[in-house]
Amino acid sequence: MLLPAVLLYTAFIAYPFARSLLLSLYDWPGIGPKTFVGFENYRNVLTGYMSREFFRALGHNARFFVLSWLMSMIPGFLLALALSVGLRGTNILKVVYFIPNTLSIVIVGFLWGLLLNPQWGIVNQTLRAIGLESLTRPWLGSTETALPTIIAVTAWRGMGFYILVFLAAIVGINRNMFEAARIDGASEVQVVTRIIVPQLLPIVSTLTVLKVIWSFNVFDIVFAMTGAQAGPAGSTDVLGTLFYRIAFGGLGSSDVGMGLGATVVTLIFVIVLPVSIFYVFILERRTETR
Amino acid sequence: MLKLKVVQKSVVALLLLLWACINLFPVGIMLVSGFKDTREIFQNPFGLPQSWSLENHLEAWTQANFAGYFTNSVVVTVFSIVSIIFVSSMGAFVIARFRFPGRRLIYLFLISGLALPVRLAIIPIFLIVRDLGIQDTLFSLVVVYTAGGIAFSMFLLTNFFRSIPGDFHDSARIDGAGDFRIYRSIYLPLLRPALATVAVFNFINVWNDFFFPLIFINDESKMTIPLGIQSFFGEYTVRWDLLFSALSISVIPMILFFILLSRQFISGLTEGAIK
């Protein structure tokens, strides 16, 4: 009864990962014979003609991680804290807050593309209406704001997940700790900073690991909002879109090939793997101690 | 929980409502615009429609190949979820209820997929699908989604199996029930809340997935909604009414399914997956 899971998983997940590593040592346009090239692909990506594009994309992924960490964790925590007060309607709000998570990224990208339209989008209209004309910009059309805007949209869609996880963790804290602190004269602010925040650190570390994994794999939202070219002027290009252009022939990339694509994937893998091992490790430790 | 004064409570309530509005606004605009005609969308973008007729929705449904995309999405999602639940719950049953050498290792191997994003292996997966001759079929999507759903589902279900006392199992066995019977008639019913979580989680992933259809499917008649709708963006820029009603139709099943199972899903996600 365990066999179907093991077979399917081996054939379509584990084996492809292994084969991807091998493929990165070949030059192969996708059809015809493969040529063994050793570490040539790696040289091209890391120090050769692809390196500028590669490191620019890698830098964008790193920025994606840092900015989206800030944009998800802090509001997510604050909103969870607000929900934990237990006002009427909390249960309905939990459902409402998760709804964006259930939407397709393609649709999310399209809708925010409309809302962010420089001329008639509601974001700029609102800014004009409240007298902040100077803050209006072509959000997705400027090389400075395009990437942060995409990150903000991602944070908007994912917020419900962070809220629910933080909320469950806050509710799970032993109430006696709050009472004891209050008897000792702690203010409510101190209850938050001295008790709640430290108690949440394990959850924060789990979420941070997930953030790393997701940030270095981001593809759909960039593709949906700024296309395979990840414009303007490649300012939103991440490893996912770079890989897509190389392996599946989006126009405008300097080289196309499955081997070179597999190399980019292997490098993403090398970045994500240590974090991933750590993640599986903390998950296992947690279930063992239950 | 925190003890707040009345003023502070109102500030908190205001903050929560503000976020609810920011959350629902884009979706709300989309749903409402589906009822307007194109001129109305531009002249009165944020107001209520003049009439609530489903004319647009019917027209969108028959336009292009939208009904086809929708059917494909339903078929792929239903088959994927059923097979994920079947394969993972059996696997989790064995891992949680039997002791045999290599059990821990196999479990770690299977849940390592939690941390390895499936799409990183897309090139070899694409090649396997091509070599098997199932490229451009809905079946290829079902197989890949099932394999990709195993890690999370096995992880969650194994935890739930472990939390069910083993006594059931022993007494059923004394009564002469085989292992498969025990799994099917004793454990599956007990597992219902966890299965709801697995179902919603995979529904979100599969129904909305854009990446695998983008790589596997070229044939227009085999496209699922997220891929098919791309062509709507290009072709129907003069018919915003149709675009919005098509988008509405495509998000409604997902949102309804989520709301229906939201209680079990929320408790399962937060308790089972993270804590």
Tab-separated table of C-alpha atoms in Angstrom, chain B:
chain	number	residue	atom	x	y	z
B	1	MET	CA	-5.437	37.509	25.520
B	2	LEU	CA	-4.481	41.177	25.444
B	3	LYS	CA	-6.589	43.449	27.598
B	4	LEU	CA	-7.466	46.589	25.687
B	5	LYS	CA	-9.383	49.742	26.470
B	6	VAL	CA	-12.474	50.557	24.412
B	7	VAL	CA	-10.613	53.126	22.313
B	8	GLN	CA	-7.837	50.671	21.585
B	9	LYS	CA	-10.381	48.020	20.660
B	10	SER	CA	-11.969	50.325	18.085
B	11	VAL	CA	-8.576	51.048	16.574
B	12	VAL	CA	-7.946	47.310	16.298
B	13	ALA	CA	-11.373	46.742	14.735
B	14	LEU	CA	-10.762	49.537	12.251
B	15	LEU	CA	-7.409	48.081	11.272
B	16	LEU	CA	-8.935	44.638	10.772
B	17	LEU	CA	-11.764	46.011	8.654
B	18	LEU	CA	-9.369	48.076	6.568
B	19	TRP	CA	-7.348	44.976	5.740
B	20	ALA	CA	-10.526	43.048	4.942
B	21	CYS	CA	-11.411	45.775	2.430
B	22	ILE	CA	-7.949	45.750	0.840
B	23	ASN	CA	-8.327	41.978	0.655
B	24	LEU	CA	-11.717	41.849	-0.962
B	25	PHE	CA	-11.502	44.962	-3.136
B	26	PRO	CA	-9.756	43.498	-6.225
B	27	VAL	CA	-11.922	40.379	-6.178
B	28	GLY	CA	-15.057	42.396	-5.550
B	29	ILE	CA	-14.343	44.741	-8.471
B	30	MET	CA	-13.807	41.731	-10.707
B	31	LEU	CA	-17.048	40.025	-9.679
B	32	VAL	CA	-19.112	43.210	-9.966
B	33	SER	CA	-17.576	44.252	-13.298
B	34	GLY	CA	-18.656	40.896	-14.720
B	35	PHE	CA	-22.231	42.221	-14.623
B	36	LYS	CA	-21.512	45.499	-16.409
B	37	ASP	CA	-21.112	46.233	-20.090
B	38	THR	CA	-17.811	47.633	-21.336
B	39	ARG	CA	-18.943	51.257	-21.366
B	40	GLU	CA	-20.300	50.970	-17.826
B	41	ILE	CA	-17.000	49.470	-16.627
B	42	PHE	CA	-15.157	52.595	-17.735
B	43	GLN	CA	-17.734	55.207	-16.805
B	44	ASN	CA	-18.664	53.744	-13.432
B	45	PRO	CA	-15.811	51.418	-12.470
B	46	PHE	CA	-16.514	51.233	-8.732
B	47	GLY	CA	-20.307	51.472	-8.549
B	48	LEU	CA	-22.895	48.734	-8.624
B	49	PRO	CA	-24.046	47.476	-12.036
B	50	GLN	CA	-27.289	48.704	-13.599
B	51	SER	CA	-28.622	45.164	-13.763
B	52	TRP	CA	-27.576	41.854	-12.266
B	53	SER	CA	-28.262	39.756	-15.348
B	54	LEU	CA	-26.033	36.820	-16.199
B	55	GLU	CA	-25.972	37.706	-19.905
B	56	ASN	CA	-22.219	38.384	-19.940
B	57	HIS	CA	-21.446	35.163	-18.136
B	58	LEU	CA	-23.452	33.131	-20.609
B	59	GLU	CA	-21.748	34.841	-23.531
B	60	ALA	CA	-18.270	34.368	-22.025
B	61	TRP	CA	-19.067	30.719	-21.414
B	62	THR	CA	-19.797	30.140	-25.100
B	63	GLN	CA	-16.994	32.396	-26.377
B	64	ALA	CA	-13.599	31.127	-27.461
B	65	ASN	CA	-13.000	27.816	-25.760
B	66	PHE	CA	-13.822	28.889	-22.256
B	67	ALA	CA	-16.267	26.064	-21.513
B	68	GLY	CA	-13.534	23.685	-22.669
B	69	TYR	CA	-10.893	25.222	-20.371
B	70	PHE	CA	-13.329	25.011	-17.497
B	71	THR	CA	-14.161	21.359	-18.109
B	72	ASN	CA	-10.459	20.517	-18.417
B	73	SER	CA	-9.708	22.261	-15.121
B	74	VAL	CA	-12.514	20.391	-13.378
B	75	VAL	CA	-11.374	17.023	-14.760
B	76	VAL	CA	-7.713	17.578	-13.893
B	77	THR	CA	-8.499	18.916	-10.409
B	78	VAL	CA	-10.957	16.171	-9.461
B	79	PHE	CA	-8.775	13.306	-10.689
B	80	SER	CA	-5.632	14.786	-9.128
B	81	ILE	CA	-7.233	15.293	-5.723
B	82	VAL	CA	-8.805	11.856	-5.643
B	83	SER	CA	-5.566	10.126	-6.560
B	84	ILE	CA	-3.466	12.262	-4.188
B	85	ILE	CA	-5.806	11.387	-1.325
B	86	PHE	CA	-5.861	7.709	-2.253
B	87	VAL	CA	-2.101	7.293	-2.723
B	88	SER	CA	-1.041	9.466	0.239
B	89	SER	CA	-3.511	8.143	2.769
B	90	MET	CA	-2.524	4.538	2.041
B	91	GLY	CA	1.136	5.453	2.282
B	92	ALA	CA	0.638	7.401	5.490
B	93	PHE	CA	-1.316	4.472	6.963
B	94	VAL	CA	1.612	2.113	6.372
B	95	ILE	CA	4.233	4.561	7.667
B	96	ALA	CA	2.300	5.387	10.827
B	97	ARG	CA	0.957	1.947	11.692
B	98	PHE	CA	3.625	-0.591	10.778
B	99	ARG	CA	7.219	-1.063	11.843
B	100	PHE	CA	9.679	-2.313	9.269
B	101	PRO	CA	13.317	-1.639	8.430
B	102	GLY	CA	13.881	1.533	6.413
B	103	ARG	CA	10.538	2.995	7.448
B	104	ARG	CA	12.036	6.258	8.706
B	105	LEU	CA	14.253	6.600	5.677
B	106	ILE	CA	11.398	6.088	3.222
B	107	TYR	CA	9.341	8.640	5.128
B	108	LEU	CA	12.138	11.219	5.029
B	109	PHE	CA	12.649	10.502	1.327
B	110	LEU	CA	8.960	11.131	0.627
B	111	ILE	CA	8.584	14.303	2.683
B	112	SER	CA	11.832	15.801	1.374
B	113	GLY	CA	9.609	16.941	-1.490
B	114	LEU	CA	8.189	19.494	0.971
B	115	ALA	CA	11.408	21.381	0.636
B	116	LEU	CA	12.243	20.667	-2.999
B	117	PRO	CA	10.063	22.670	-5.329
B	118	VAL	CA	8.869	20.281	-8.023
B	119	ARG	CA	9.255	22.768	-10.804
B	120	LEU	CA	13.039	22.798	-10.424
B	121	ALA	CA	13.012	19.346	-12.018
B	122	ILE	CA	10.834	20.492	-14.875
B	123	ILE	CA	13.225	19.624	-17.719
B	124	PRO	CA	13.536	15.900	-16.905
B	125	ILE	CA	9.840	15.720	-16.004
B	126	PHE	CA	9.074	17.248	-19.380
B	127	LEU	CA	11.362	14.706	-21.077
B	128	ILE	CA	9.741	11.764	-19.236
B	129	VAL	CA	6.295	12.995	-20.199
B	130	ARG	CA	7.461	13.355	-23.803
B	131	ASP	CA	9.064	9.895	-23.844
B	132	LEU	CA	5.928	8.332	-22.418
B	133	GLY	CA	4.008	9.922	-25.273
B	134	ILE	CA	1.557	11.622	-22.900
B	135	GLN	CA	2.585	15.161	-23.776
B	136	ASP	CA	-0.384	17.404	-24.526
B	137	THR	CA	-2.789	15.275	-22.478
B	138	LEU	CA	-4.701	16.024	-19.298
B	139	PHE	CA	-3.407	12.721	-17.963
B	140	SER	CA	0.167	14.075	-17.878
B	141	LEU	CA	-0.992	16.890	-15.612
B	142	VAL	CA	-2.856	14.529	-13.277
B	143	VAL	CA	0.210	12.297	-12.915
B	144	VAL	CA	2.572	15.169	-12.158
B	145	TYR	CA	0.177	16.854	-9.716
B	146	THR	CA	-0.340	13.543	-7.922
B	147	ALA	CA	3.392	12.957	-7.581
B	148	GLY	CA	3.927	16.574	-6.549
B	149	GLY	CA	1.161	16.433	-3.947
B	150	ILE	CA	2.506	13.360	-2.175
B	151	ALA	CA	5.055	15.085	0.075
B	152	PHE	CA	2.742	17.557	1.775
B	153	SER	CA	-0.218	15.191	1.947
B	154	MET	CA	1.810	12.278	3.341
B	155	PHE	CA	3.336	14.563	5.947
B	156	LEU	CA	-0.008	15.882	7.134
B	157	LEU	CA	-1.813	12.537	7.047
B	158	THR	CA	1.009	10.636	8.778
B	159	ASN	CA	0.772	13.094	11.667
B	160	PHE	CA	-2.968	12.544	11.890
B	161	PHE	CA	-2.586	8.759	11.767
B	162	ARG	CA	-0.074	8.962	14.592
B	163	SER	CA	-2.551	10.902	16.717
B	164	ILE	CA	-5.195	8.148	16.407
B	165	PRO	CA	-4.765	5.502	19.117
B	166	GLY	CA	-3.595	2.107	17.857
B	167	ASP	CA	-6.203	0.173	19.860
B	168	PHE	CA	-8.701	0.272	17.003
B	169	HIS	CA	-6.260	-1.444	14.797
B	170	ASP	CA	-5.520	-4.279	17.177
B	171	SER	CA	-9.133	-5.036	18.005
B	172	ALA	CA	-10.124	-4.971	14.335
B	173	ARG	CA	-7.345	-7.363	13.550
B	174	ILE	CA	-8.482	-9.737	16.303
B	175	ASP	CA	-11.890	-9.653	14.646
B	176	GLY	CA	-10.206	-10.914	11.495
B	177	ALA	CA	-10.178	-7.772	9.308
B	178	GLY	CA	-7.382	-7.480	6.724
B	179	ASP	CA	-5.102	-4.442	6.597
B	180	PHE	CA	-6.813	-2.851	3.618
B	181	ARG	CA	-10.213	-3.265	5.276
B	182	ILE	CA	-8.890	-1.694	8.468
B	183	TYR	CA	-7.521	1.236	6.466
B	184	ARG	CA	-10.712	1.721	4.503
B	185	SER	CA	-13.429	1.193	7.049
B	186	ILE	CA	-11.753	2.359	10.244
B	187	TYR	CA	-9.123	4.965	9.430
B	188	LEU	CA	-10.470	6.766	6.373
B	189	PRO	CA	-13.657	7.922	8.173
B	190	LEU	CA	-11.629	9.103	11.186
B	191	LEU	CA	-9.350	11.000	8.862
B	192	ARG	CA	-12.038	13.185	7.343
B	193	PRO	CA	-10.882	16.568	8.772
B	194	ALA	CA	-7.313	15.954	7.640
B	195	LEU	CA	-8.543	14.889	4.215
B	196	ALA	CA	-10.428	18.188	3.954
B	197	THR	CA	-7.173	20.071	4.528
B	198	VAL	CA	-5.355	17.988	1.949
B	199	ALA	CA	-8.201	18.469	-0.528
B	200	VAL	CA	-8.337	22.270	-0.191
B	201	PHE	CA	-4.569	22.655	-0.282
B	202	ASN	CA	-4.262	20.593	-3.439
B	203	PHE	CA	-7.335	22.216	-4.976
B	204	ILE	CA	-5.594	25.592	-4.654
B	205	ASN	CA	-2.408	24.245	-6.208
B	206	VAL	CA	-3.943	22.305	-9.045
B	207	TRP	CA	-6.855	24.543	-10.006
B	208	ASN	CA	-4.569	27.577	-10.201
B	209	ASP	CA	-1.416	26.040	-11.584
B	210	PHE	CA	-0.091	27.814	-14.610
B	211	PHE	CA	3.417	26.403	-14.864
B	212	PHE	CA	2.884	22.750	-15.866
B	213	PRO	CA	0.174	23.450	-18.459
B	214	LEU	CA	2.452	26.158	-19.866
B	215	ILE	CA	5.188	23.569	-20.434
B	216	PHE	CA	3.121	20.463	-21.263
B	217	ILE	CA	0.107	21.692	-23.188
B	218	ASN	CA	0.137	23.200	-26.661
B	219	ASP	CA	-3.200	21.964	-27.900
B	220	GLU	CA	-5.809	24.677	-27.372
B	221	SER	CA	-8.508	22.093	-26.577
B	222	LYS	CA	-6.452	20.650	-23.691
B	223	MET	CA	-5.720	23.914	-21.902
B	224	THR	CA	-6.839	24.549	-18.331
B	225	ILE	CA	-8.230	27.886	-17.153
B	226	PRO	CA	-5.001	29.587	-15.962
B	227	LEU	CA	-3.317	28.953	-19.319
B	228	GLY	CA	-6.385	29.436	-21.512
B	229	ILE	CA	-7.315	32.702	-19.846
B	230	GLN	CA	-3.999	34.163	-21.018
B	231	SER	CA	-5.373	34.309	-24.541
B	232	PHE	CA	-8.464	36.110	-23.203
B	233	PHE	CA	-6.217	38.908	-21.940
B	234	GLY	CA	-4.878	39.453	-25.433
B	235	GLU	CA	-7.941	38.865	-27.596
B	236	TYR	CA	-10.643	40.499	-25.521
B	237	THR	CA	-9.108	43.801	-24.555
B	238	VAL	CA	-12.070	45.479	-26.254
B	239	ARG	CA	-14.568	43.248	-24.466
B	240	TRP	CA	-13.789	43.873	-20.805
B	241	ASP	CA	-17.257	42.708	-19.839
B	242	LEU	CA	-16.571	39.218	-21.186
B	243	LEU	CA	-13.116	39.140	-19.665
B	244	PHE	CA	-14.392	39.986	-16.189
B	245	SER	CA	-17.279	37.548	-16.333
B	246	ALA	CA	-14.930	34.785	-17.536
B	247	LEU	CA	-12.560	35.546	-14.657
B	248	SER	CA	-15.492	35.485	-12.230
B	249	ILE	CA	-16.614	32.073	-13.431
B	250	SER	CA	-13.078	30.778	-13.012
B	251	VAL	CA	-12.618	31.876	-9.384
B	252	ILE	CA	-16.083	30.981	-8.058
B	253	PRO	CA	-15.577	27.185	-7.770
B	254	MET	CA	-12.306	27.672	-5.903
B	255	ILE	CA	-13.696	30.223	-3.447
B	256	LEU	CA	-16.862	28.173	-2.794
B	257	PHE	CA	-14.871	24.997	-2.222
B	258	PHE	CA	-12.621	26.841	0.210
B	259	ILE	CA	-15.472	28.466	2.159
B	260	LEU	CA	-17.285	25.135	2.370
B	261	LEU	CA	-14.300	23.385	3.936
B	262	SER	CA	-12.718	26.457	5.573
B	263	ARG	CA	-13.198	25.351	9.183
B	264	GLN	CA	-11.450	22.025	8.821
B	265	PHE	CA	-8.909	23.510	6.465
B	266	ILE	CA	-7.856	26.319	8.786
B	267	SER	CA	-7.503	24.070	11.829
B	268	GLY	CA	-5.731	21.373	9.811
B	269	LEU	CA	-3.319	23.790	8.161
B	270	THR	CA	-2.289	25.561	11.319
B	271	GLU	CA	-2.221	22.577	13.667
B	272	GLY	CA	-1.101	19.841	11.321
B	273	ALA	CA	1.341	21.502	8.997
B	274	ILE	CA	3.102	24.108	11.049
B	275	LYS	CA	2.907	23.464	14.747
